[in-house]
Coordinates of C-alpha atoms in Angstrom, one line a residue:
Chain A
M104 CA -4.7 9.6 46.9
T105 CA -1.2 9.5 45.8
P106 CA -1.1 12.4 43.5
P107 CA 0.5 11.8 39.8
P108 CA 3.3 13.5 38.1
D109 CA 2.4 16.2 35.7
F110 CA 4.5 16.2 32.4
A111 CA 7.4 18.8 34.0
A112 CA 7.7 15.8 36.6
I113 CA 8.8 13.3 34.1
E114 CA 11.2 15.8 32.1
E115 CA 12.8 16.6 35.2
A116 CA 12.8 12.7 36.4
H117 CA 14.5 12.3 32.7
R118 CA 17.4 14.8 33.2
R119 CA 17.9 13.4 36.9
I120 CA 18.0 9.9 36.0
R121 CA 19.9 10.1 32.6
P122 CA 23.7 9.4 33.8
F123 CA 22.4 6.3 35.8
V124 CA 20.2 4.5 33.5
R125 CA 20.5 3.2 29.4
R126 CA 19.2 4.9 26.5
T127 CA 17.9 1.5 25.5
P128 CA 17.4 1.0 21.8
V129 CA 14.4 0.9 19.5
L130 CA 14.7 -2.6 17.3
R131 CA 12.7 -3.2 14.4
A132 CA 12.3 -6.7 12.3
A133 CA 11.1 -6.5 8.5
S134 CA 9.8 -10.0 9.0
L135 CA 7.4 -8.8 12.3
D136 CA 6.1 -5.6 10.1
Q137 CA 5.2 -8.2 7.3
A138 CA 3.3 -10.4 9.8
S139 CA 1.5 -7.5 11.3
D140 CA 0.9 -4.9 8.2
A141 CA 2.5 -2.2 10.2
H142 CA 5.8 -0.7 11.2
L143 CA 6.4 -2.0 14.3
H144 CA 9.2 0.0 16.7
F145 CA 10.4 -2.1 19.8
K146 CA 11.7 -0.3 22.7
C147 CA 14.1 -2.6 24.3
E148 CA 13.9 -2.2 28.4
N149 CA 15.2 -5.5 28.6
F150 CA 18.4 -4.0 28.2
Q151 CA 18.0 -1.5 30.7
R152 CA 20.1 -1.7 34.1
S153 CA 18.7 -4.3 36.3
G154 CA 17.2 -5.7 33.5
S155 CA 13.8 -3.8 33.3
F156 CA 12.2 -0.2 32.9
K157 CA 11.7 -0.5 36.8
A158 CA 15.3 1.2 36.9
R159 CA 13.7 4.4 35.9
G160 CA 11.4 4.7 38.6
A161 CA 13.6 3.4 41.3
F162 CA 16.2 5.7 40.4
N163 CA 14.1 8.7 40.2
A164 CA 12.8 7.8 43.6
T165 CA 16.3 7.5 45.0
L166 CA 17.9 10.5 43.4
A167 CA 15.1 12.5 44.5
A168 CA 15.1 11.6 48.2
P169 CA 16.7 14.3 50.2
D170 CA 20.3 14.0 51.8
G171 CA 20.1 12.2 55.1
T172 CA 17.7 9.4 53.6
A173 CA 18.5 6.5 55.9
G174 CA 17.7 4.0 53.2
F175 CA 14.7 2.5 51.0
V176 CA 12.3 0.0 51.6
T177 CA 9.8 -1.8 49.5
H178 CA 7.6 -4.8 49.1
S179 CA 7.7 -6.0 45.7
S180 CA 9.2 -9.4 44.8
G181 CA 9.9 -8.8 41.5
N182 CA 11.9 -6.5 39.0
H183 CA 11.2 -3.3 41.2
A184 CA 13.1 -4.9 44.1
A185 CA 16.4 -5.4 42.0
A186 CA 15.7 -2.0 40.6
L187 CA 15.6 -0.3 43.8
A188 CA 18.5 -2.1 45.1
L189 CA 20.7 -1.1 42.6
A190 CA 19.5 2.8 43.0
A191 CA 20.0 2.8 46.4
R192 CA 23.3 1.1 46.2
T193 CA 24.2 3.8 43.5
R194 CA 23.3 6.3 46.5
G195 CA 25.3 4.4 49.0
L196 CA 22.1 3.7 50.8
P197 CA 20.6 0.5 52.0
A198 CA 17.7 -1.2 50.5
H199 CA 15.4 -3.2 52.5
V200 CA 13.1 -5.7 50.2
V201 CA 10.2 -7.6 51.9
M202 CA 9.5 -10.7 50.1
P203 CA 6.8 -13.6 50.8
R204 CA 8.9 -16.6 52.1
T205 CA 7.5 -18.4 48.9
A206 CA 9.3 -16.0 46.5
S207 CA 11.6 -18.3 44.3
A208 CA 15.2 -18.7 45.0
A209 CA 16.1 -16.8 42.1
K210 CA 14.3 -13.7 42.7
K211 CA 15.8 -13.3 46.2
S212 CA 19.3 -14.2 44.7
A213 CA 18.7 -11.1 41.9
A214 CA 18.0 -8.7 44.4
R215 CA 20.5 -9.7 47.0
A216 CA 23.3 -9.3 43.9
F217 CA 22.3 -6.1 43.9
G218 CA 22.9 -5.6 47.5
A219 CA 19.2 -5.8 48.7
H220 CA 18.7 -6.9 52.4
I221 CA 15.7 -9.6 52.0
I222 CA 13.1 -9.5 54.8
E223 CA 10.9 -12.7 54.4
C224 CA 7.2 -12.3 55.5
E225 CA 3.9 -14.3 54.9
P226 CA 2.9 -14.6 51.2
T227 CA -0.1 -12.2 51.5
L228 CA -0.3 -8.6 50.6
A229 CA -1.4 -7.5 54.3
A230 CA 1.7 -9.5 55.9
R231 CA 3.9 -7.5 52.9
E232 CA 2.5 -4.2 53.6
A233 CA 2.8 -4.4 57.5
E234 CA 6.3 -5.8 57.6
A235 CA 7.1 -3.1 55.2
A236 CA 5.9 -0.5 57.4
R237 CA 7.8 -2.1 60.2
V238 CA 10.9 -1.9 58.7
A239 CA 10.4 1.8 57.6
A240 CA 9.6 2.7 61.3
D241 CA 12.4 0.4 62.8
T242 CA 15.2 1.9 60.3
G243 CA 13.9 5.1 59.0
A244 CA 14.0 4.1 55.4
T245 CA 11.7 5.6 53.0
L246 CA 9.0 3.5 51.3
V247 CA 9.1 3.1 47.6
P248 CA 6.3 1.4 46.1
P249 CA 6.4 -0.4 43.0
Y250 CA 4.0 1.9 41.2
D251 CA 1.6 3.8 43.9
S252 CA 4.4 6.8 43.8
T253 CA 4.4 10.1 42.0
E254 CA 8.4 9.7 41.7
V255 CA 8.2 6.3 40.1
V256 CA 5.5 6.9 37.7
A257 CA 7.4 10.0 36.7
G258 CA 10.3 7.7 36.0
Q259 CA 8.4 4.9 33.9
G260 CA 7.3 8.0 31.8
T261 CA 10.6 8.5 30.6
C262 CA 10.5 5.6 28.6
A263 CA 7.8 6.9 26.0
L264 CA 9.8 10.1 26.0
E265 CA 12.8 8.3 24.3
L266 CA 10.9 6.0 22.1
V267 CA 9.4 9.1 20.8
E268 CA 12.7 10.8 20.3
D269 CA 13.8 7.9 18.8
A270 CA 11.7 6.1 16.5
G271 CA 12.3 8.8 14.1
V272 CA 8.5 9.1 12.5
P273 CA 5.1 10.0 14.5
L274 CA 3.6 6.6 16.4
D275 CA 0.1 6.4 15.2
T276 CA -0.5 3.9 18.4
L277 CA 1.6 2.9 21.2
L278 CA 1.1 -0.5 23.1
V279 CA 2.0 -0.8 26.7
P280 CA 1.7 -3.4 29.2
V281 CA -0.4 -3.0 32.1
G282 CA 0.4 -4.6 35.6
G283 CA 0.1 -2.3 38.5
G284 CA -0.1 0.8 35.9
G285 CA 3.1 2.8 36.7
L286 CA 4.2 2.1 33.3
L287 CA 0.8 2.9 31.2
A288 CA 0.3 6.0 34.0
G289 CA 3.3 7.6 33.2
T290 CA 3.4 6.9 29.5
L291 CA 0.1 8.6 29.3
I292 CA 0.8 11.5 31.0
A293 CA 4.3 11.7 28.9
M294 CA 2.4 10.9 25.4
A295 CA -0.3 13.5 26.0
S296 CA 2.3 16.2 25.9
A297 CA 5.3 14.9 23.9
S298 CA 3.0 13.1 21.2
P299 CA -0.7 14.0 21.9
G300 CA -1.8 12.4 18.3
T301 CA -0.6 9.1 19.4
R302 CA -3.2 6.4 20.6
V303 CA -2.0 4.7 24.1
I304 CA -3.4 1.4 24.3
G305 CA -2.9 -0.8 27.2
V306 CA -2.6 -4.6 27.0
E307 CA -3.1 -7.2 29.7
P308 CA -3.6 -11.0 29.5
A309 CA -7.3 -12.1 29.2
A310 CA -6.7 -14.0 32.2
A311 CA -5.7 -11.0 34.6
D312 CA -8.1 -8.4 32.6
D313 CA -8.9 -6.2 36.0
A314 CA -7.8 -3.2 34.0
A315 CA -10.1 -3.4 31.1
R316 CA -13.1 -4.5 33.5
G317 CA -12.1 -1.7 35.6
L318 CA -12.1 0.8 32.4
Q319 CA -15.3 -0.4 31.5
S320 CA -16.8 -0.4 34.8
G321 CA -15.8 2.9 36.1
E322 CA -14.6 0.9 39.2
R323 CA -11.0 -0.2 40.1
Q324 CA -11.0 -3.8 40.2
P325 CA -9.1 -6.2 42.7
Q326 CA -6.5 -8.5 41.4
V327 CA -7.7 -11.4 39.5
L328 CA -6.4 -14.8 41.4
P329 CA -5.3 -17.4 41.8
V330 CA -2.8 -16.1 38.9
T331 CA -2.8 -18.5 36.0
T332 CA -1.1 -16.0 33.3
V333 CA 2.5 -16.6 32.1
A334 CA 2.7 -12.9 31.9
D335 CA 3.7 -12.4 35.7
G336 CA 4.6 -9.0 35.6
A337 CA 0.8 -8.2 35.0
T338 CA -1.0 -9.6 37.6
T339 CA -0.9 -6.5 40.0
A340 CA -4.3 -4.5 40.4
L341 CA -3.8 -0.6 39.8
S342 CA -3.7 1.6 42.8
E343 CA -6.3 4.6 42.6
M344 CA -3.5 6.8 41.1
T345 CA -2.3 4.8 38.4
F346 CA -6.4 4.1 37.8
G347 CA -7.4 7.5 37.8
V348 CA -4.4 8.3 35.1
M349 CA -5.7 5.6 33.1
S350 CA -9.3 6.3 33.2
W351 CA -8.6 9.8 32.3
L352 CA -6.1 9.3 29.7
V353 CA -6.0 5.9 27.8
H354 CA -7.4 5.0 24.4
D355 CA -8.4 1.6 25.2
I356 CA -7.4 -1.5 27.4
V357 CA -7.5 -4.8 25.1
C358 CA -6.7 -8.4 26.5
V359 CA -5.1 -11.1 25.0
S360 CA -4.8 -14.9 25.1
E361 CA -2.0 -17.3 27.0
D362 CA -1.4 -18.7 23.6
A363 CA -0.7 -15.5 21.9
I364 CA 1.6 -14.3 24.5
V365 CA 3.5 -17.2 24.3
Q366 CA 3.6 -17.2 20.6
A367 CA 4.8 -13.5 20.4
M368 CA 7.5 -13.9 23.1
R369 CA 9.1 -16.7 21.0
L370 CA 8.6 -14.5 17.7
I371 CA 10.3 -11.9 19.7
W372 CA 13.2 -14.0 20.6
E373 CA 13.4 -15.6 17.3
R374 CA 13.3 -12.5 15.1
L375 CA 14.6 -9.5 17.2
K376 CA 17.4 -12.1 18.7
I377 CA 16.7 -10.6 22.4
V378 CA 15.8 -12.0 25.5
V379 CA 12.6 -10.8 26.9
E380 CA 10.4 -11.9 29.8
P381 CA 7.0 -13.2 28.8
T382 CA 4.9 -9.8 30.0
C383 CA 6.9 -8.1 27.3
A384 CA 5.2 -9.9 24.6
L385 CA 1.6 -8.3 25.4
P386 CA 2.1 -5.6 22.9
L387 CA 3.0 -7.9 20.0
A388 CA 0.4 -10.5 21.1
A389 CA -2.4 -7.7 20.9
V390 CA -1.1 -6.8 17.2
L391 CA -1.0 -10.6 16.3
E392 CA -4.4 -11.6 17.7
A393 CA -5.7 -8.2 16.0
R394 CA -7.1 -6.9 19.4
V395 CA -6.3 -3.5 17.8
D396 CA -6.3 -2.5 14.3
V397 CA -2.7 -1.3 13.3
R398 CA -2.8 -2.2 9.8
G399 CA -0.2 0.4 7.7
Q400 CA 0.3 2.3 10.9
Q401 CA 3.8 3.3 12.8
V402 CA 3.3 1.5 16.0
G403 CA 5.3 1.7 19.5
L404 CA 5.6 -1.2 21.6
I405 CA 7.4 -1.1 25.1
L406 CA 9.4 -4.4 26.3
T407 CA 9.5 -4.2 29.7
G408 CA 12.0 -6.3 30.4
G409 CA 14.5 -9.3 30.3
N410 CA 14.5 -11.0 33.7
V411 CA 13.2 -14.3 32.7
D412 CA 14.2 -18.2 34.0
L413 CA 16.3 -19.6 31.0
D414 CA 15.0 -23.2 32.5
R415 CA 11.5 -22.8 32.4
L416 CA 10.6 -21.0 28.7
P417 CA 7.0 -21.2 28.2
W418 CA 6.8 -23.2 24.8
L419 CA 8.8 -25.8 26.3
N420 CA 6.1 -26.9 28.7
Chain B
M228 CA 44.8 -22.2 -4.1
T229 CA 41.9 -19.5 -3.6
P230 CA 43.7 -16.1 -3.2
P231 CA 43.0 -14.3 0.0
P232 CA 41.8 -10.8 0.1
D233 CA 44.3 -8.0 0.7
F234 CA 43.2 -5.1 3.4
A235 CA 42.2 -3.0 0.3
A236 CA 39.7 -5.6 -0.7
I237 CA 38.2 -5.8 2.9
E238 CA 37.8 -1.8 2.6
E239 CA 36.2 -2.2 -0.6
A240 CA 34.2 -4.6 0.5
H241 CA 32.6 -2.6 3.7
R242 CA 31.7 0.3 1.0
R243 CA 30.3 -2.2 -1.2
I244 CA 27.9 -4.2 1.5
R245 CA 27.3 -0.9 3.8
P246 CA 23.8 -0.1 2.2
F247 CA 22.6 -3.8 2.4
V248 CA 24.0 -5.1 6.1
R249 CA 23.3 -3.5 9.4
R250 CA 26.0 -2.0 11.5
T251 CA 25.5 -4.4 14.5
P252 CA 26.2 -2.9 18.1
V253 CA 29.0 -3.8 20.5
L254 CA 27.5 -4.8 23.7
R255 CA 29.1 -4.5 27.4
A256 CA 27.8 -5.9 30.5
A257 CA 29.4 -5.1 33.9
S258 CA 29.1 -8.5 35.4
L259 CA 30.9 -10.3 32.7
D260 CA 33.5 -7.8 33.1
Q261 CA 33.8 -8.5 36.5
A262 CA 33.6 -12.4 36.2
S263 CA 36.5 -12.0 33.8
D264 CA 38.5 -9.3 35.4
A265 CA 38.7 -7.7 31.5
H266 CA 36.9 -5.3 29.6
L267 CA 34.6 -7.4 26.9
H268 CA 33.5 -5.9 24.0
F269 CA 31.0 -7.8 22.4
K270 CA 30.3 -7.8 18.6
C271 CA 26.9 -8.5 18.2
E272 CA 26.1 -10.2 14.8
N273 CA 23.2 -12.3 15.9
F274 CA 21.3 -8.6 15.2
Q275 CA 23.2 -9.2 11.5
R276 CA 20.8 -9.4 8.5
S277 CA 19.6 -13.4 7.8
G278 CA 21.1 -13.8 11.5
S279 CA 24.8 -14.2 11.2
F280 CA 27.8 -12.4 10.1
K281 CA 27.6 -14.9 6.9
A282 CA 25.3 -11.9 5.4
R283 CA 28.8 -9.8 5.0
G284 CA 30.3 -12.3 2.9
A285 CA 27.2 -13.1 0.8
F286 CA 26.4 -9.5 0.0
N287 CA 30.2 -9.0 -0.7
A288 CA 30.2 -12.0 -3.4
T289 CA 26.7 -11.5 -4.9
L290 CA 27.5 -7.7 -5.3
A291 CA 30.9 -8.2 -6.6
A292 CA 29.4 -10.4 -9.3
P293 CA 29.0 -8.8 -12.8
D294 CA 26.1 -7.8 -14.6
G295 CA 24.6 -10.9 -16.4
T296 CA 25.2 -13.3 -13.9
A297 CA 22.7 -16.0 -13.9
G298 CA 22.6 -16.7 -9.9
F299 CA 24.2 -18.1 -7.3
V300 CA 24.8 -21.6 -5.7
T301 CA 26.3 -23.1 -2.7
H302 CA 26.1 -26.1 -0.5
S303 CA 26.4 -24.9 2.9
S304 CA 23.0 -26.2 5.2
G305 CA 23.5 -23.7 7.7
N306 CA 23.9 -19.6 7.7
H307 CA 25.8 -19.3 4.8
A308 CA 22.8 -20.6 2.6
A309 CA 20.4 -18.5 4.3
A310 CA 22.8 -15.2 3.9
L311 CA 23.2 -16.1 0.4
A312 CA 19.8 -16.6 -0.4
L313 CA 19.0 -13.0 1.1
A314 CA 22.2 -11.7 -0.9
A315 CA 20.8 -13.1 -4.3
R316 CA 17.4 -12.2 -4.0
T317 CA 18.8 -8.3 -3.1
R318 CA 20.0 -8.4 -6.8
G319 CA 17.0 -10.2 -8.2
L320 CA 18.8 -13.2 -8.9
P321 CA 17.9 -16.9 -8.1
A322 CA 20.1 -18.6 -5.1
H323 CA 20.4 -22.9 -5.4
V324 CA 21.2 -24.4 -2.1
V325 CA 22.7 -28.0 -2.3
M326 CA 21.5 -29.6 1.1
P327 CA 22.2 -33.2 2.5
R328 CA 18.4 -34.5 2.4
T329 CA 19.3 -35.5 6.5
A330 CA 19.2 -31.5 7.0
S331 CA 16.7 -30.5 9.7
A332 CA 13.4 -28.9 8.3
A333 CA 14.3 -25.9 10.3
K334 CA 17.4 -25.3 8.3
K335 CA 15.5 -25.9 4.9
S336 CA 12.7 -23.6 5.7
A337 CA 15.2 -20.9 6.9
A338 CA 17.0 -20.9 3.5
R339 CA 13.5 -21.2 1.7
A340 CA 12.3 -18.2 3.4
F341 CA 14.8 -15.9 2.0
G342 CA 13.8 -17.4 -1.4
A343 CA 16.4 -20.2 -2.1
H344 CA 15.7 -22.8 -4.3
I345 CA 16.7 -26.1 -2.2
I346 CA 18.4 -29.3 -4.0
E347 CA 18.9 -32.2 -2.0
C348 CA 21.5 -34.7 -2.2
E349 CA 23.3 -37.7 -0.2
P350 CA 24.9 -36.5 3.1
T351 CA 28.3 -36.3 2.1
L352 CA 30.7 -33.7 1.3
A353 CA 31.4 -35.4 -2.4
A354 CA 27.9 -35.7 -3.1
R355 CA 27.3 -32.0 -2.1
E356 CA 30.1 -30.8 -4.4
A357 CA 29.2 -32.8 -7.5
E358 CA 25.8 -31.8 -6.9
A359 CA 26.6 -28.3 -6.6
A360 CA 29.0 -28.2 -10.0
R361 CA 26.1 -29.8 -11.5
V362 CA 23.9 -27.1 -10.7
A363 CA 26.2 -24.5 -11.7
A364 CA 27.0 -26.4 -15.1
D365 CA 23.1 -26.6 -15.7
T366 CA 22.1 -23.1 -14.8
G367 CA 25.1 -21.0 -15.3
A368 CA 25.1 -20.2 -11.7
T369 CA 28.3 -18.5 -10.2
L370 CA 29.5 -21.0 -7.2
V371 CA 29.7 -18.9 -3.5
P372 CA 31.6 -21.2 -1.2
P373 CA 31.0 -21.0 2.6
Y374 CA 34.5 -19.6 3.1
D375 CA 36.6 -20.6 0.5
S376 CA 36.3 -17.6 -1.3
T377 CA 38.2 -14.4 -1.9
E378 CA 35.0 -12.4 -1.8
V379 CA 33.5 -13.9 1.0
V380 CA 36.5 -13.7 3.3
A381 CA 36.8 -10.0 2.4
G382 CA 33.1 -9.5 3.5
Q383 CA 33.7 -11.4 6.9
G384 CA 36.6 -9.1 7.4
T385 CA 34.4 -5.7 7.6
C386 CA 33.0 -7.0 11.0
A387 CA 36.5 -6.5 12.7
L388 CA 36.9 -3.3 11.1
E389 CA 33.5 -1.9 12.7
L390 CA 34.4 -3.5 16.0
V391 CA 38.0 -1.9 16.0
E392 CA 35.9 1.8 15.3
D393 CA 33.1 1.3 17.8
A394 CA 34.8 -0.2 20.7
G395 CA 35.9 3.3 21.4
V396 CA 39.3 2.0 23.1
P397 CA 42.1 0.1 21.4
L398 CA 41.8 -3.7 21.8
D399 CA 44.7 -5.8 23.4
T400 CA 43.1 -9.0 22.3
L401 CA 40.3 -9.8 19.7
L402 CA 38.7 -13.4 20.0
V403 CA 37.1 -15.0 17.3
P404 CA 35.2 -18.3 16.5
V405 CA 37.0 -21.0 14.2
G406 CA 35.1 -23.4 11.8
G407 CA 36.0 -23.4 8.1
G408 CA 38.2 -20.2 9.1
G409 CA 36.6 -17.7 6.5
L410 CA 35.8 -15.2 9.7
L411 CA 39.1 -15.8 11.4
A412 CA 41.0 -15.4 8.0
G413 CA 39.1 -11.8 7.1
T414 CA 39.7 -10.6 10.7
L415 CA 43.5 -11.4 10.8
I416 CA 43.9 -9.4 7.4
A417 CA 41.7 -6.7 8.6
M418 CA 43.5 -6.4 12.2
A419 CA 46.8 -6.7 10.6
S420 CA 46.2 -3.1 9.0
A421 CA 43.6 -1.7 11.1
S422 CA 44.7 -2.6 14.1
P423 CA 48.1 -4.4 14.3
G424 CA 48.6 -4.2 18.1
T425 CA 45.9 -6.4 18.9
R426 CA 46.4 -10.3 19.4
V427 CA 44.0 -12.1 17.6
I428 CA 43.2 -15.6 18.9
G429 CA 41.0 -18.2 17.4
V430 CA 38.8 -20.5 19.5
E431 CA 37.1 -23.5 18.8
P432 CA 35.5 -26.7 20.6
A433 CA 38.2 -29.1 21.9
A434 CA 35.7 -31.5 20.7
A435 CA 36.5 -30.2 17.1
D436 CA 40.1 -29.0 17.3
D437 CA 41.6 -29.6 14.0
A438 CA 42.7 -25.6 13.6
A439 CA 44.4 -26.0 16.6
R440 CA 46.3 -29.3 15.7
G441 CA 46.6 -28.0 12.4
L442 CA 48.5 -24.7 13.8
Q443 CA 51.0 -26.7 16.0
S444 CA 51.8 -29.4 13.2
G445 CA 51.9 -26.9 10.5
E446 CA 50.0 -29.2 8.4
R447 CA 46.2 -28.8 7.4
Q448 CA 44.0 -31.4 9.2
P449 CA 40.7 -32.9 8.2
Q450 CA 37.1 -32.4 10.2
V451 CA 36.8 -34.0 13.1
L452 CA 34.6 -36.4 12.6
P453 CA 31.6 -37.7 14.4
V454 CA 30.7 -34.4 15.2
T455 CA 30.1 -34.0 19.2
T456 CA 30.3 -30.4 19.9
V457 CA 27.2 -28.2 20.4
A458 CA 29.3 -25.4 18.6
D459 CA 27.7 -26.6 15.3
G460 CA 29.3 -23.7 13.4
A461 CA 33.0 -24.4 14.3
T462 CA 33.2 -28.0 12.9
T463 CA 34.2 -27.6 9.5
A464 CA 38.0 -28.1 8.3
L465 CA 39.9 -25.1 7.1
S466 CA 40.4 -24.6 3.5
E467 CA 44.0 -24.3 1.9
M468 CA 43.6 -20.4 2.1
T469 CA 42.3 -19.8 5.6
F470 CA 44.6 -22.2 6.7
G471 CA 47.4 -20.5 4.9
V472 CA 46.2 -17.0 6.5
M473 CA 46.0 -18.6 9.9
S474 CA 49.2 -19.8 9.9
W475 CA 50.9 -16.6 8.9
L476 CA 48.7 -13.9 11.0
V477 CA 47.5 -15.9 14.0
H478 CA 48.3 -15.2 17.7
D479 CA 47.5 -18.5 18.8
I480 CA 44.5 -21.1 18.6
V481 CA 43.0 -22.2 21.8
C482 CA 40.3 -24.7 22.7
V483 CA 37.1 -24.9 25.3
S484 CA 35.1 -27.6 27.0
E485 CA 31.4 -28.4 26.0
D486 CA 30.8 -27.5 29.6
A487 CA 32.4 -23.8 29.1
I488 CA 30.6 -23.4 25.8
V489 CA 27.2 -24.3 27.1
Q490 CA 28.0 -22.1 30.1
A491 CA 29.3 -19.1 28.0
M492 CA 26.2 -19.4 25.9
R493 CA 23.7 -19.2 29.0
L494 CA 25.6 -16.2 30.5
I495 CA 25.6 -14.3 27.4
W496 CA 21.7 -14.7 27.3
E497 CA 21.3 -13.9 31.0
R498 CA 23.8 -10.9 30.9
L499 CA 23.3 -9.3 27.7
K500 CA 19.7 -10.3 27.4
I501 CA 20.4 -11.4 23.7
V502 CA 19.8 -14.6 21.6
V503 CA 23.0 -16.0 20.4
E504 CA 23.9 -19.8 18.8
P505 CA 26.2 -21.8 20.6
T506 CA 29.0 -20.9 18.4
C507 CA 28.9 -17.3 19.7
A508 CA 29.9 -18.6 23.0
L509 CA 33.3 -19.9 22.1
P510 CA 35.2 -16.5 22.9
L511 CA 33.6 -16.1 26.2
A512 CA 34.2 -19.6 27.2
A513 CA 37.8 -19.3 26.3
V514 CA 37.8 -16.1 29.0
L515 CA 35.9 -17.9 31.6
E516 CA 38.2 -21.2 31.2
A517 CA 41.5 -19.2 31.4
R518 CA 42.4 -20.8 28.0
V519 CA 43.8 -16.9 27.3
D520 CA 45.1 -14.4 29.5
V521 CA 43.4 -11.2 29.4
R522 CA 43.4 -9.9 32.8
G523 CA 43.1 -5.9 32.8
Q524 CA 42.7 -6.0 29.0
Q525 CA 40.2 -4.7 26.6
V526 CA 38.9 -7.4 24.7
G527 CA 36.8 -7.9 21.3
L528 CA 34.9 -10.9 21.3
I529 CA 32.8 -11.7 17.9
L530 CA 29.4 -13.0 18.5
T531 CA 28.5 -14.9 15.2
G532 CA 25.0 -15.2 15.1
G533 CA 21.7 -15.7 16.7
N534 CA 20.2 -18.7 14.8
V535 CA 19.1 -21.1 17.2
D536 CA 16.5 -23.9 18.0
L537 CA 14.7 -22.5 20.8
D538 CA 13.2 -25.9 21.3
R539 CA 16.4 -27.4 22.0
L540 CA 18.7 -25.1 24.2
P541 CA 21.8 -26.7 25.2
W542 CA 21.3 -26.2 29.2
L543 CA 17.9 -27.8 29.2
N544 CA 19.1 -31.2 27.8

């Protein structure tokens, strides 16, 4: 099993990546506080470089790699690919991204805009992993998985450190979207030391509830297929490592409906005046659907990214 | 003629409204700098209270009103109405808003959400002015016009003061949308003292070019009707006062195409990850269409507000 980072590794990641990532703002909205009867603190990783929190883990992994590294390779088709491309370019090294040939043109061109070298493959996880391994062998590139990586999880944990510092008050609850579990695992390890009094709760779509069922059963669950949720960043299964950290440290995993995700996304756009992707809306959806009781509490919500297709907004369907 | 404020009045407005308005951030985007070959500094009034810069003028007018004021009245149907309602409520006083009965339900409910008392009238300027005068006479409320007001223009000028302080570099050019000219007039007076080396340039839609034709001819022009531009905040005619300040201090007024407005609005959403209304896009549209030469320059752009109908985005038509 890939070892999880400890708190010192997250602090080290923060020092390492600080010159290269943004300290994203924490925004508030009086009308959302009223609607939820709570004090909501939104950590806005939609303003992060490459458009999502994934820049944190990607920069930590590339900056931690030794001199003489030949480049980097991954097989994510989403935000991690763009983040790794940006981080690799910053070190002057190539990034190879294996994408299913069915990936959208928008995703390919986003990664290409940051300098990625795109390799297409069949749209199965096995084909992607095999192709990534082949590229690593052929080019000497270092594999940087999207979440099953000590360095990546350490980088993702830095987001919570900043939120704890910038919220200005102790947080009673922190709500985090769950996909592959990299952000959740990093956040859990960070909060256990930086703010042990905060309940950390993962949120996932009811239509992709593998983490919740895994927590209940004690057995890691496979990805829910076919993918039907609009929160496309929250559909991945956890890795052995992220599942282990979750089982050990998380307060709870709650699930939200598709309607609540769309409504919460729209509310964030309307009230905070920011562009966020559907996965960002999971924490606010949990508050609005009362999947977690936060009445009167100070609540942190991590908004994961802002890479959304402006031609296809979910409330316009 | 309504007298324009002097610089001291703008500084006084800033001290007065500071506890009630947000010091909005100045955002940047490397990809937009590259696309424009300039250094762009976006002053983000979409994050302002009530969703637009209009809160500055409205708060200044209501806070400057003497004790014993019975309330406030205006006949704007847009951002000024919501801003005045919020500002009046903060003083514990009523706000009466005269709106044409044809105004959208969204606009009525936005003003109502801030506590405004809505009075409907026929959809002509004469009917709106007559009804507002009647309400003022009946209730003793003080009229706060959307731009033909010394206090309102002084409040709008505070936005440029903050941009000059927060940009961190001297600005070569500052681009400002022009509607009724309240923001432009306040900005011109503020910059003439706070940053006299900056060229201040107004931007309006080519489809609503009354300010540009007025500047060329030396004669104030009426509103262009029918309204065909997507930038609905930039369709009003200037007042005698705002026209006078413009004629006296502005470097130039430039006009942009509808295509450029829509494209610029979309770019702001995509790259800055913020929700802005179409009128905000005028300054960036002027840069993209090269209506003004800013190559190599430090350029300020005022983004006026974020109150947009999320069901009707202009690039989806």
